Amino acid sequence: RVSCTSRMAPAGFARLIANIMVMGGGIFGRAFLDAYKHAMQNGPAATRAAVSRRGGGILASEARSILNVKPDASPTEVREAYERLYAMNDPAKGGSEYLRSKIQNAHDHLEDLSSDRASKSADK
């Protein structure tokens, strides 16, 4: 008799595992469907936000903060801050390549903004 119940236990255990997998699949499927619906509803808003962020996804305020320059900083001040911070983060001197990329993106973004402003003022 003991051997009979031990044979039934693996079958019951397999059934339990199968039920858990089916329930988990249903839960995962519903969560995936909800996330997909949410993404489709917010798609246009996310696209607009991505388009409004230029320079590797960085905002002008973030770029100024990274370079530690004021909002009314001249292009010369931005360039000087960039050169100083970029040199300080040289990996050969123990600096961070990640920080250098952030500094580069910030500089590029502020440079693009200043050239956009210059071209708009020239058009007027």
Short mmCIF file of N, CA and C in Angstrom, two decimals:
data_model
loop_
_atom_site.label_atom_id
_atom_site.label_comp_id
_atom_site.label_asym_id
_atom_site.label_seq_id
_atom_site.Cartn_x
_atom_site.Cartn_y
_atom_site.Cartn_z
N ARG A 1 0.80 -1.20 0.00
CA ARG A 1 0.00 0.00 0.00
C ARG A 1 0.84 1.27 0.00
N VAL A 2 1.89 1.27 0.70
CA VAL A 2 2.75 2.45 0.76
C VAL A 2 3.29 2.76 -0.63
N SER A 3 3.65 1.72 -1.37
CA SER A 3 4.18 1.95 -2.69
C SER A 3 3.13 2.50 -3.63
N CYS A 4 1.86 2.18 -3.41
CA CYS A 4 0.78 2.68 -4.26
C CYS A 4 0.61 4.19 -4.10
N THR A 5 0.66 4.70 -2.88
CA THR A 5 0.53 6.14 -2.67
C THR A 5 1.77 6.88 -3.16
N SER A 6 2.92 6.23 -3.09
CA SER A 6 4.12 6.90 -3.58
C SER A 6 4.07 7.02 -5.10
N ARG A 7 3.39 6.11 -5.77
CA ARG A 7 3.24 6.22 -7.23
C ARG A 7 2.26 7.32 -7.59
N MET A 8 1.29 7.56 -6.77
CA MET A 8 0.28 8.59 -7.03
C MET A 8 0.84 9.99 -6.77
N ALA A 9 1.76 10.08 -5.88
CA ALA A 9 2.31 11.40 -5.54
C ALA A 9 2.97 12.08 -6.73
N PRO A 10 3.79 11.40 -7.52
CA PRO A 10 4.38 12.08 -8.67
C PRO A 10 3.33 12.53 -9.68
N ALA A 11 2.28 11.76 -9.88
CA ALA A 11 1.23 12.16 -10.81
C ALA A 11 0.50 13.39 -10.30
N GLY A 12 0.21 13.42 -9.02
CA GLY A 12 -0.45 14.59 -8.43
C GLY A 12 0.45 15.82 -8.47
N PHE A 13 1.73 15.57 -8.25
CA PHE A 13 2.69 16.68 -8.30
C PHE A 13 2.81 17.23 -9.72
N ALA A 14 2.81 16.34 -10.71
CA ALA A 14 2.88 16.78 -12.11
C ALA A 14 1.65 17.59 -12.48
N ARG A 15 0.49 17.16 -12.00
CA ARG A 15 -0.75 17.89 -12.27
C ARG A 15 -0.71 19.27 -11.63
N LEU A 16 -0.19 19.34 -10.43
CA LEU A 16 -0.06 20.62 -9.73
C LEU A 16 0.87 21.56 -10.50
N ILE A 17 1.99 21.04 -10.94
CA ILE A 17 2.94 21.86 -11.72
C ILE A 17 2.29 22.33 -13.01
N ALA A 18 1.54 21.45 -13.68
CA ALA A 18 0.87 21.82 -14.93
C ALA A 18 -0.15 22.93 -14.68
N ASN A 19 -0.92 22.82 -13.59
CA ASN A 19 -1.90 23.86 -13.25
C ASN A 19 -1.23 25.19 -12.97
N ILE A 20 -0.12 25.15 -12.24
CA ILE A 20 0.62 26.39 -11.94
C ILE A 20 1.13 27.03 -13.23
N MET A 21 1.62 26.20 -14.14
CA MET A 21 2.13 26.74 -15.41
C MET A 21 1.01 27.36 -16.24
N VAL A 22 -0.16 26.74 -16.27
CA VAL A 22 -1.29 27.28 -17.02
C VAL A 22 -1.75 28.60 -16.41
N MET A 23 -1.87 28.64 -15.08
CA MET A 23 -2.28 29.88 -14.42
C MET A 23 -1.24 30.98 -14.63
N GLY A 24 0.03 30.63 -14.51
CA GLY A 24 1.09 31.62 -14.72
C GLY A 24 1.09 32.15 -16.14
N GLY A 25 0.83 31.26 -17.09
CA GLY A 25 0.76 31.70 -18.49
C GLY A 25 -0.38 32.66 -18.71
N GLY A 26 -1.51 32.40 -18.07
CA GLY A 26 -2.67 33.30 -18.19
C GLY A 26 -2.38 34.66 -17.58
N ILE A 27 -1.75 34.65 -16.43
CA ILE A 27 -1.42 35.91 -15.76
C ILE A 27 -0.41 36.70 -16.60
N PHE A 28 0.61 36.01 -17.10
CA PHE A 28 1.61 36.67 -17.93
C PHE A 28 0.97 37.21 -19.21
N GLY A 29 0.09 36.44 -19.82
CA GLY A 29 -0.59 36.87 -21.04
C GLY A 29 -1.42 38.13 -20.82
N ARG A 30 -2.18 38.16 -19.71
CA ARG A 30 -2.98 39.35 -19.41
C ARG A 30 -2.10 40.57 -19.15
N ALA A 31 -1.01 40.38 -18.42
CA ALA A 31 -0.10 41.49 -18.14
C ALA A 31 0.52 42.01 -19.43
N PHE A 32 0.91 41.10 -20.31
CA PHE A 32 1.49 41.50 -21.58
C PHE A 32 0.48 42.27 -22.42
N LEU A 33 -0.77 41.79 -22.47
CA LEU A 33 -1.81 42.46 -23.23
C LEU A 33 -2.09 43.85 -22.68
N ASP A 34 -2.15 43.98 -21.35
CA ASP A 34 -2.36 45.29 -20.73
C ASP A 34 -1.21 46.25 -21.06
N ALA A 35 0.02 45.76 -20.98
CA ALA A 35 1.17 46.61 -21.30
C ALA A 35 1.15 47.03 -22.76
N TYR A 36 0.75 46.13 -23.64
CA TYR A 36 0.67 46.45 -25.07
C TYR A 36 -0.39 47.52 -25.32
N LYS A 37 -1.57 47.37 -24.69
CA LYS A 37 -2.63 48.38 -24.85
C LYS A 37 -2.15 49.73 -24.34
N HIS A 38 -1.48 49.72 -23.20
CA HIS A 38 -0.97 50.97 -22.61
C HIS A 38 0.05 51.62 -23.54
N ALA A 39 0.93 50.82 -24.12
CA ALA A 39 1.95 51.35 -25.03
C ALA A 39 1.29 51.94 -26.28
N MET A 40 0.25 51.30 -26.77
CA MET A 40 -0.42 51.80 -27.97
C MET A 40 -1.16 53.10 -27.68
N GLN A 41 -1.72 53.24 -26.49
CA GLN A 41 -2.41 54.47 -26.13
C GLN A 41 -1.43 55.62 -25.95
N ASN A 42 -0.26 55.34 -25.39
CA ASN A 42 0.72 56.38 -25.10
C ASN A 42 1.76 56.54 -26.21
N GLY A 43 1.63 55.83 -27.29
CA GLY A 43 2.60 55.89 -28.37
C GLY A 43 2.84 57.29 -28.90
N PRO A 44 1.79 58.02 -29.28
CA PRO A 44 2.01 59.39 -29.81
C PRO A 44 2.65 60.32 -28.79
N ALA A 45 2.28 60.21 -27.53
CA ALA A 45 2.87 61.07 -26.50
C ALA A 45 4.35 60.75 -26.32
N ALA A 46 4.69 59.47 -26.34
CA ALA A 46 6.09 59.07 -26.19
C ALA A 46 6.91 59.55 -27.38
N THR A 47 6.32 59.51 -28.57
CA THR A 47 7.02 59.97 -29.77
C THR A 47 7.29 61.47 -29.68
N ARG A 48 6.29 62.22 -29.24
CA ARG A 48 6.48 63.67 -29.10
C ARG A 48 7.56 63.98 -28.07
N ALA A 49 7.58 63.23 -26.97
CA ALA A 49 8.59 63.46 -25.94
C ALA A 49 9.98 63.13 -26.47
N ALA A 50 10.09 62.08 -27.25
CA ALA A 50 11.39 61.69 -27.81
C ALA A 50 11.87 62.73 -28.80
N VAL A 51 10.96 63.28 -29.59
CA VAL A 51 11.35 64.29 -30.58
C VAL A 51 11.77 65.57 -29.90
N SER A 52 11.13 65.91 -28.76
CA SER A 52 11.48 67.15 -28.08
C SER A 52 12.82 67.07 -27.37
N ARG A 53 13.30 65.86 -27.13
CA ARG A 53 14.60 65.68 -26.48
C ARG A 53 15.64 65.40 -27.53
N ARG A 54 16.60 66.28 -27.64
CA ARG A 54 17.65 66.12 -28.64
C ARG A 54 18.97 65.87 -27.97
N GLY A 55 20.00 65.60 -28.74
CA GLY A 55 21.34 65.45 -28.18
C GLY A 55 21.49 64.21 -27.33
N GLY A 56 21.03 63.08 -27.86
CA GLY A 56 21.17 61.84 -27.10
C GLY A 56 20.18 61.74 -25.96
N GLY A 57 19.03 62.39 -26.09
CA GLY A 57 18.00 62.28 -25.08
C GLY A 57 18.24 63.15 -23.86
N ILE A 58 18.93 64.24 -24.03
CA ILE A 58 19.27 65.09 -22.90
C ILE A 58 18.55 66.42 -23.05
N LEU A 59 18.05 66.96 -21.96
CA LEU A 59 17.40 68.26 -21.96
C LEU A 59 18.46 69.35 -21.79
N ALA A 60 18.10 70.54 -22.22
CA ALA A 60 19.04 71.66 -22.10
C ALA A 60 19.41 71.91 -20.63
N SER A 61 18.43 71.80 -19.74
CA SER A 61 18.73 72.02 -18.31
C SER A 61 19.69 70.96 -17.78
N GLU A 62 19.52 69.72 -18.24
CA GLU A 62 20.44 68.66 -17.83
C GLU A 62 21.84 68.92 -18.38
N ALA A 63 21.91 69.36 -19.64
CA ALA A 63 23.20 69.64 -20.26
C ALA A 63 23.93 70.74 -19.51
N ARG A 64 23.20 71.79 -19.12
CA ARG A 64 23.82 72.88 -18.37
C ARG A 64 24.29 72.39 -17.00
N SER A 65 23.49 71.52 -16.39
CA SER A 65 23.86 70.99 -15.08
C SER A 65 25.12 70.12 -15.18
N ILE A 66 25.21 69.31 -16.21
CA ILE A 66 26.38 68.44 -16.39
C ILE A 66 27.63 69.28 -16.57
N LEU A 67 27.52 70.33 -17.39
CA LEU A 67 28.69 71.18 -17.65
C LEU A 67 28.87 72.27 -16.59
N ASN A 68 27.91 72.39 -15.68
CA ASN A 68 27.97 73.38 -14.61
C ASN A 68 28.09 74.80 -15.17
N VAL A 69 27.20 75.11 -16.11
CA VAL A 69 27.15 76.46 -16.67
C VAL A 69 25.77 77.04 -16.43
N LYS A 70 25.69 78.36 -16.42
CA LYS A 70 24.43 79.06 -16.20
C LYS A 70 23.58 79.02 -17.47
N PRO A 71 22.26 79.22 -17.33
CA PRO A 71 21.39 79.20 -18.52
C PRO A 71 21.77 80.25 -19.58
N ASP A 72 22.36 81.35 -19.14
CA ASP A 72 22.74 82.40 -20.10
C ASP A 72 24.22 82.34 -20.48
N ALA A 73 24.83 81.18 -20.29
CA ALA A 73 26.27 81.04 -20.59
C ALA A 73 26.52 81.21 -22.08
N SER A 74 27.62 81.86 -22.40
CA SER A 74 27.99 82.07 -23.79
C SER A 74 28.57 80.77 -24.37
N PRO A 75 28.59 80.65 -25.69
CA PRO A 75 29.21 79.46 -26.30
C PRO A 75 30.66 79.26 -25.87
N THR A 76 31.37 80.36 -25.62
CA THR A 76 32.76 80.26 -25.16
C THR A 76 32.82 79.64 -23.78
N GLU A 77 31.93 80.07 -22.88
CA GLU A 77 31.90 79.50 -21.52
C GLU A 77 31.55 78.01 -21.57
N VAL A 78 30.63 77.65 -22.45
CA VAL A 78 30.24 76.25 -22.59
C VAL A 78 31.42 75.43 -23.08
N ARG A 79 32.12 75.94 -24.09
CA ARG A 79 33.27 75.23 -24.65
C ARG A 79 34.37 75.07 -23.60
N GLU A 80 34.64 76.14 -22.82
CA GLU A 80 35.67 76.06 -21.79
C GLU A 80 35.31 75.04 -20.71
N ALA A 81 34.06 75.04 -20.29
CA ALA A 81 33.61 74.07 -19.29
C ALA A 81 33.73 72.65 -19.84
N TYR A 82 33.34 72.49 -21.09
CA TYR A 82 33.44 71.17 -21.73
C TYR A 82 34.89 70.69 -21.76
N GLU A 83 35.79 71.54 -22.23
CA GLU A 83 37.19 71.15 -22.34
C GLU A 83 37.79 70.80 -20.98
N ARG A 84 37.45 71.58 -19.95
CA ARG A 84 37.97 71.34 -18.61
C ARG A 84 37.46 70.01 -18.06
N LEU A 85 36.16 69.78 -18.16
CA LEU A 85 35.58 68.54 -17.62
C LEU A 85 35.99 67.31 -18.43
N TYR A 86 36.09 67.48 -19.73
CA TYR A 86 36.47 66.36 -20.58
C TYR A 86 37.90 65.92 -20.26
N ALA A 87 38.79 66.89 -20.06
CA ALA A 87 40.18 66.58 -19.71
C ALA A 87 40.27 65.95 -18.32
N MET A 88 39.46 66.42 -17.38
CA MET A 88 39.48 65.88 -16.02
C MET A 88 39.05 64.41 -15.98
N ASN A 89 38.20 64.01 -16.91
CA ASN A 89 37.68 62.64 -16.90
C ASN A 89 38.37 61.74 -17.91
N ASP A 90 39.60 62.04 -18.23
CA ASP A 90 40.38 61.19 -19.13
C ASP A 90 40.63 59.84 -18.45
N PRO A 91 40.24 58.74 -19.10
CA PRO A 91 40.45 57.42 -18.49
C PRO A 91 41.91 57.13 -18.18
N ALA A 92 42.83 57.71 -18.92
CA ALA A 92 44.26 57.50 -18.64
C ALA A 92 44.65 58.11 -17.30
N LYS A 93 43.87 59.09 -16.84
CA LYS A 93 44.13 59.74 -15.56
C LYS A 93 43.19 59.24 -14.47
N GLY A 94 42.52 58.13 -14.74
CA GLY A 94 41.60 57.57 -13.75
C GLY A 94 40.18 58.07 -13.88
N GLY A 95 39.88 58.75 -14.98
CA GLY A 95 38.54 59.26 -15.20
C GLY A 95 37.60 58.20 -15.74
N SER A 96 36.39 58.62 -16.01
CA SER A 96 35.34 57.71 -16.43
C SER A 96 34.95 57.96 -17.88
N GLU A 97 34.95 56.90 -18.68
CA GLU A 97 34.51 57.03 -20.07
C GLU A 97 33.01 57.35 -20.13
N TYR A 98 32.25 56.83 -19.17
CA TYR A 98 30.83 57.12 -19.10
C TYR A 98 30.60 58.61 -18.88
N LEU A 99 31.32 59.19 -17.92
CA LEU A 99 31.16 60.63 -17.66
C LEU A 99 31.60 61.45 -18.88
N ARG A 100 32.64 60.99 -19.55
CA ARG A 100 33.09 61.70 -20.75
C ARG A 100 31.99 61.70 -21.81
N SER A 101 31.28 60.59 -21.95
CA SER A 101 30.20 60.54 -22.94
C SER A 101 29.06 61.47 -22.54
N LYS A 102 28.76 61.55 -21.25
CA LYS A 102 27.73 62.47 -20.77
C LYS A 102 28.15 63.92 -21.04
N ILE A 103 29.40 64.23 -20.79
CA ILE A 103 29.93 65.58 -21.02
C ILE A 103 29.88 65.91 -22.51
N GLN A 104 30.26 64.95 -23.34
CA GLN A 104 30.22 65.14 -24.79
C GLN A 104 28.80 65.39 -25.28
N ASN A 105 27.84 64.58 -24.80
CA ASN A 105 26.44 64.77 -25.20
C ASN A 105 25.92 66.13 -24.76
N ALA A 106 26.27 66.53 -23.54
CA ALA A 106 25.83 67.84 -23.04
C ALA A 106 26.39 68.97 -23.90
N HIS A 107 27.66 68.88 -24.21
CA HIS A 107 28.29 69.91 -25.04
C HIS A 107 27.65 69.95 -26.43
N ASP A 108 27.46 68.79 -27.04
CA ASP A 108 26.87 68.73 -28.37
C ASP A 108 25.46 69.31 -28.38
N HIS A 109 24.70 68.99 -27.35
CA HIS A 109 23.33 69.50 -27.28
C HIS A 109 23.31 71.02 -27.15
N LEU A 110 24.12 71.56 -26.24
CA LEU A 110 24.14 73.02 -26.08
C LEU A 110 24.70 73.71 -27.31
N GLU A 111 25.65 73.08 -27.98
CA GLU A 111 26.19 73.65 -29.21
C GLU A 111 25.12 73.67 -30.30
N ASP A 112 24.33 72.60 -30.41
CA ASP A 112 23.23 72.56 -31.37
C ASP A 112 22.20 73.64 -31.07
N LEU A 113 21.89 73.81 -29.79
CA LEU A 113 20.93 74.84 -29.41
C LEU A 113 21.42 76.23 -29.78
N SER A 114 22.69 76.50 -29.53
CA SER A 114 23.21 77.83 -29.85
C SER A 114 23.27 78.05 -31.35
N SER A 115 23.56 77.02 -32.13
CA SER A 115 23.57 77.18 -33.59
C SER A 115 22.15 77.34 -34.12
N ASP A 116 21.17 76.65 -33.48
CA ASP A 116 19.76 76.85 -33.87
C ASP A 116 19.32 78.27 -33.59
N ARG A 117 19.70 78.80 -32.45
CA ARG A 117 19.33 80.17 -32.11
C ARG A 117 19.97 81.16 -33.09
N ALA A 118 21.23 80.90 -33.43
CA ALA A 118 21.94 81.80 -34.35
C ALA A 118 21.28 81.77 -35.72
N SER A 119 20.87 80.60 -36.19
CA SER A 119 20.24 80.52 -37.51
C SER A 119 18.86 81.14 -37.49
N LYS A 120 18.11 81.02 -36.38
CA LYS A 120 16.79 81.64 -36.28
C LYS A 120 16.92 83.15 -36.25
N SER A 121 17.91 83.69 -35.52
CA SER A 121 18.09 85.13 -35.46
C SER A 121 18.57 85.68 -36.80
N ALA A 122 19.32 84.87 -37.56
CA ALA A 122 19.77 85.30 -38.89
C ALA A 122 18.63 85.31 -39.89
N ASP A 123 17.65 84.43 -39.67
CA ASP A 123 16.50 84.37 -40.58
C ASP A 123 15.59 85.58 -40.40
N LYS A 124 15.60 86.20 -39.25
CA LYS A 124 14.69 87.34 -38.99
C LYS A 124 15.17 88.57 -39.61
#
